[in-house]
C-alpha positions as a printed NumPy array, in Angstrom:
array([[127.293,  32.502, 143.213],
       [124.396,  34.717, 144.34 ],
       [120.72 ,  33.948, 145.011],
       [121.083,  30.37 , 143.791],
       [120.359,  27.25 , 145.822],
       [122.652,  24.219, 145.56 ],
       [119.824,  22.072, 144.166],
       [119.273,  24.548, 141.339],
       [122.721,  23.916, 139.933],
       [123.007,  21.521, 136.983],
       [124.121,  18.102, 138.214],
       [127.437,  18.059, 136.265],
       [128.788,  21.148, 138.069],
       [127.605,  20.497, 141.63 ],
       [130.924,  18.884, 142.528],
       [132.925,  21.968, 141.496],
       [134.137,  24.514, 144.044],
       [131.711,  27.418, 144.365],
       [131.108,  30.225, 146.853],
       [127.804,  31.693, 148.036],
       [128.252,  35.457, 147.949],
       [125.083,  36.068, 149.928],
       [125.551,  33.402, 152.598],
       [129.293,  33.482, 153.154],
       [130.253,  36.89 , 154.549],
       [133.937,  36.026, 154.543],
       [133.861,  34.839, 150.97 ],
       [136.86 ,  36.876, 149.786],
       [139.538,  34.9  , 151.733],
       [137.919,  31.652, 150.561],
       [137.96 ,  32.919, 146.984],
       [141.668,  33.709, 147.296],
       [142.359,  30.244, 148.737],
       [140.515,  28.635, 145.835],
       [142.483,  30.636, 143.291],
       [145.755,  29.636, 144.949],
       [144.861,  25.938, 145.057],
       [146.401,  23.417, 142.686],
       [144.58 ,  22.941, 139.405],
       [142.545,  19.769, 138.914],
       [141.754,  18.39 , 135.501],
       [138.148,  18.1  , 134.351],
       [138.662,  14.381, 133.797],
       [139.471,  13.88 , 137.484],
       [136.189,  15.523, 138.478],
       [133.777,  13.869, 136.064],
       [130.391,  13.091, 137.611],
       [129.076,   9.543, 137.599],
       [126.704,  10.056, 134.696],
       [124.314,   7.264, 133.698],
       [125.985,   4.198, 135.197],
       [122.873,   1.984, 135.249],
       [122.866,   0.869, 131.621],
       [126.57 ,   0.052, 131.525],
       [126.363,  -1.963, 134.736],
       [123.311,  -3.855, 133.488],
       [124.926,  -4.868, 130.187],
       [128.157,  -5.836, 131.946],
       [126.217,  -7.918, 134.486],
       [124.435,  -9.716, 131.66 ],
       [127.329, -10.409, 129.283],
       [129.916, -10.949, 131.998],
       [127.883, -13.107, 134.36 ],
       [124.19 , -13.93 , 133.891],
       [124.564, -14.974, 130.249],
       [126.934, -17.68 , 131.501],
       [125.17 , -18.608, 134.732],
       [121.462, -18.676, 133.87 ],
       [121.263, -20.994, 130.836],
       [120.711, -24.52 , 132.144],
       [120.503, -23.497, 135.8  ],
       [117.159, -25.299, 136.084],
       [118.835, -28.546, 134.998],
       [121.756, -28.038, 137.385],
       [119.302, -27.535, 140.232],
       [117.461, -30.76 , 139.363],
       [120.78 , -32.633, 139.31 ],
       [121.75 , -31.317, 142.746],
       [121.557, -33.377, 145.919],
       [119.031, -30.962, 147.438],
       [116.501, -31.428, 144.673],
       [116.716, -35.216, 144.676],
       [116.669, -35.502, 148.467],
       [113.348, -33.71 , 148.892],
       [110.217, -35.825, 149.069],
       [108.337, -32.836, 147.707],
       [110.334, -31.219, 144.885],
       [108.212, -28.09 , 145.207],
       [110.273, -27.263, 148.301],
       [113.056, -26.151, 145.955],
       [112.633, -23.803, 143.017],
       [114.35 , -24.198, 139.643],
       [115.1  , -20.463, 139.514],
       [117.985, -18.271, 140.616],
       [116.761, -15.747, 143.184],
       [118.465, -12.377, 142.792],
       [118.132, -10.221, 145.898],
       [117.977,  -6.514, 145.144],
       [118.408,  -4.251, 148.203],
       [117.26 ,  -0.772, 147.188],
       [120.13 ,   0.652, 149.251],
       [122.472,  -1.225, 146.849],
       [124.484,  -2.409, 149.868],
       [125.129,  -6.149, 149.469],
       [126.331,  -8.071, 152.503],
       [128.847, -10.905, 152.35 ],
       [126.237, -13.703, 152.48 ],
       [122.448, -13.962, 152.596],
       [122.832, -15.439, 156.08 ],
       [123.902, -11.977, 157.267],
       [120.466, -10.606, 156.354],
       [118.214, -13.215, 157.966],
       [118.852, -15.665, 160.813],
       [116.524, -18.23 , 159.249],
       [118.876, -18.652, 156.274],
       [121.892, -20.967, 156.347],
       [124.444, -21.905, 153.715],
       [123.805, -25.406, 152.311],
       [126.365, -25.772, 149.521],
       [126.868, -25.07 , 145.814],
       [125.576, -26.263, 142.48 ],
       [128.025, -27.823, 140.053],
       [130.608, -25.304, 138.893],
       [130.69 , -23.824, 135.393],
       [134.215, -23.289, 134.054],
       [134.957, -20.945, 131.141],
       [137.997, -19.309, 129.599],
       [137.143, -15.601, 129.619],
       [139.128, -12.557, 128.468],
       [142.51 , -14.09 , 129.204],
       [141.483, -15.837, 132.415],
       [141.866, -19.59 , 131.947],
       [139.449, -21.756, 133.89 ],
       [137.301, -19.02 , 135.378],
       [134.718, -20.537, 137.735],
       [131.06 , -19.566, 137.978],
       [129.417, -20.986, 141.081],
       [125.847, -20.755, 142.383],
       [125.189, -20.929, 146.115],
       [122.445, -23.062, 147.643],
       [120.802, -21.784, 150.822],
       [118.416, -23.399, 153.266],
       [115.625, -21.381, 154.828],
       [113.538, -22.549, 157.782],
       [110.021, -21.135, 157.925],
       [107.825, -20.449, 160.953],
       [106.511, -24.035, 160.883],
       [110.111, -25.33 , 160.977],
       [109.876, -26.629, 157.418],
       [113.112, -26.536, 155.452],
       [113.225, -25.033, 151.964],
       [116.181, -24.829, 149.614],
       [116.884, -22.184, 147.005],
       [119.705, -20.884, 144.842],
       [120.255, -17.218, 145.54 ],
       [122.628, -14.293, 145.68 ],
       [122.654, -10.535, 145.746],
       [122.681,  -8.561, 142.512],
       [126.385,  -7.92 , 142.916],
       [126.566,  -5.262, 140.202],
       [124.545,  -2.765, 142.237],
       [127.074,  -2.849, 145.088],
       [129.235,  -0.762, 142.754],
       [126.674,   2.036, 143.061],
       [126.754,   1.752, 146.856],
       [130.548,   2.078, 146.799],
       [130.253,   5.061, 144.455],
       [127.797,   6.707, 146.845],
       [130.209,   6.16 , 149.743],
       [132.931,   7.823, 147.658],
       [130.791,  10.522, 146.076],
       [133.544,  13.126, 146.56 ],
       [135.202,  11.772, 143.428],
       [132.57 ,   9.498, 141.856],
       [129.919,  12.211, 141.723],
       [127.096,   9.788, 142.608],
       [124.829,  11.26 , 145.284],
       [122.22 ,   9.312, 147.258],
       [119.222,  10.559, 145.26 ],
       [121.039,   9.745, 142.031],
       [121.842,   6.254, 143.312],
       [118.171,   5.412, 143.85 ],
       [117.349,   6.628, 140.348],
       [120.215,   4.634, 138.842],
       [119.2  ,   1.507, 140.799],
       [115.685,   1.73 , 139.358],
       [117.049,   2.186, 135.843],
       [119.374,  -0.771, 136.358],
       [116.544,  -3.089, 137.416],
       [114.351,  -2.084, 134.483],
       [117.232,  -2.465, 132.026],
       [118.5  ,  -5.851, 133.215],
       [114.961,  -7.278, 133.242],
       [114.411,  -6.132, 129.67 ],
       [117.715,  -7.655, 128.595],
       [117.06 , -11.022, 130.242],
       [113.524, -11.288, 128.89 ],
       [114.894, -10.996, 125.354],
       [117.27 , -13.93 , 125.886],
       [115.351, -17.225, 125.565],
       [118.11 , -19.059, 127.451],
       [117.711, -16.764, 130.481],
       [113.983, -16.033, 130.419],
       [112.037, -17.742, 133.192],
       [115.149, -18.928, 135.03 ],
       [115.467, -16.075, 137.526],
       [113.456, -13.91 , 139.884],
       [114.445, -10.5  , 141.235],
       [113.487,  -9.759, 144.842],
       [113.697,  -5.993, 145.449],
       [113.382,  -4.924, 149.091],
       [114.014,  -1.925, 151.314],
       [115.582,  -1.907, 154.77 ],
       [115.497,  -4.944, 157.002],
       [113.475,  -7.853, 155.683],
       [112.601, -11.449, 156.429],
       [112.876, -13.771, 153.463],
       [110.232, -16.078, 154.888],
       [107.645, -13.9  , 153.148],
       [109.027, -14.972, 149.76 ]])
């Protein structure tokens, strides 16, 4: 390859082995080594492609379509809703945290010291794709604001996007680079919002909270 910058290469072939004739003075031995190397199939080197749409549809049909319908009623039946003198201190929605980095920690408590785990809503049980009695559970968190008031909410990370973080960490075979990940994350958010807004049983029962870097959830 001569007089061509890496970024000028089409995305699908950036992961292939190539040699800069102008930059690498000792390119001939490297060329010989490449020719002697074992062959790899094209299928084993496929780039990530457009993963956002597939992840969004899977997240909807495999999870949110089950979890969101009736979540407002399950929240109102919970002990945290009934125990509050002011019901406005707990929302009827599912809060979906969307870190732009796509890296989802184990619990929301790991992201903010003011958040603690309070419990779970009643469990939904479904038979799905050969799994008998699959459980769908929503987590209730308590957040203490600067005035020491306690608020309760049902929340979780958008777990589907953690797949893109894992793909970025293993880009040597997934083909998903950091810049591509940010683009795919944006496409995912747009797509899943459009899907949910078209489902009357999901519409109005969720709120996405995109954020970058470190954050304090008190601002929400």
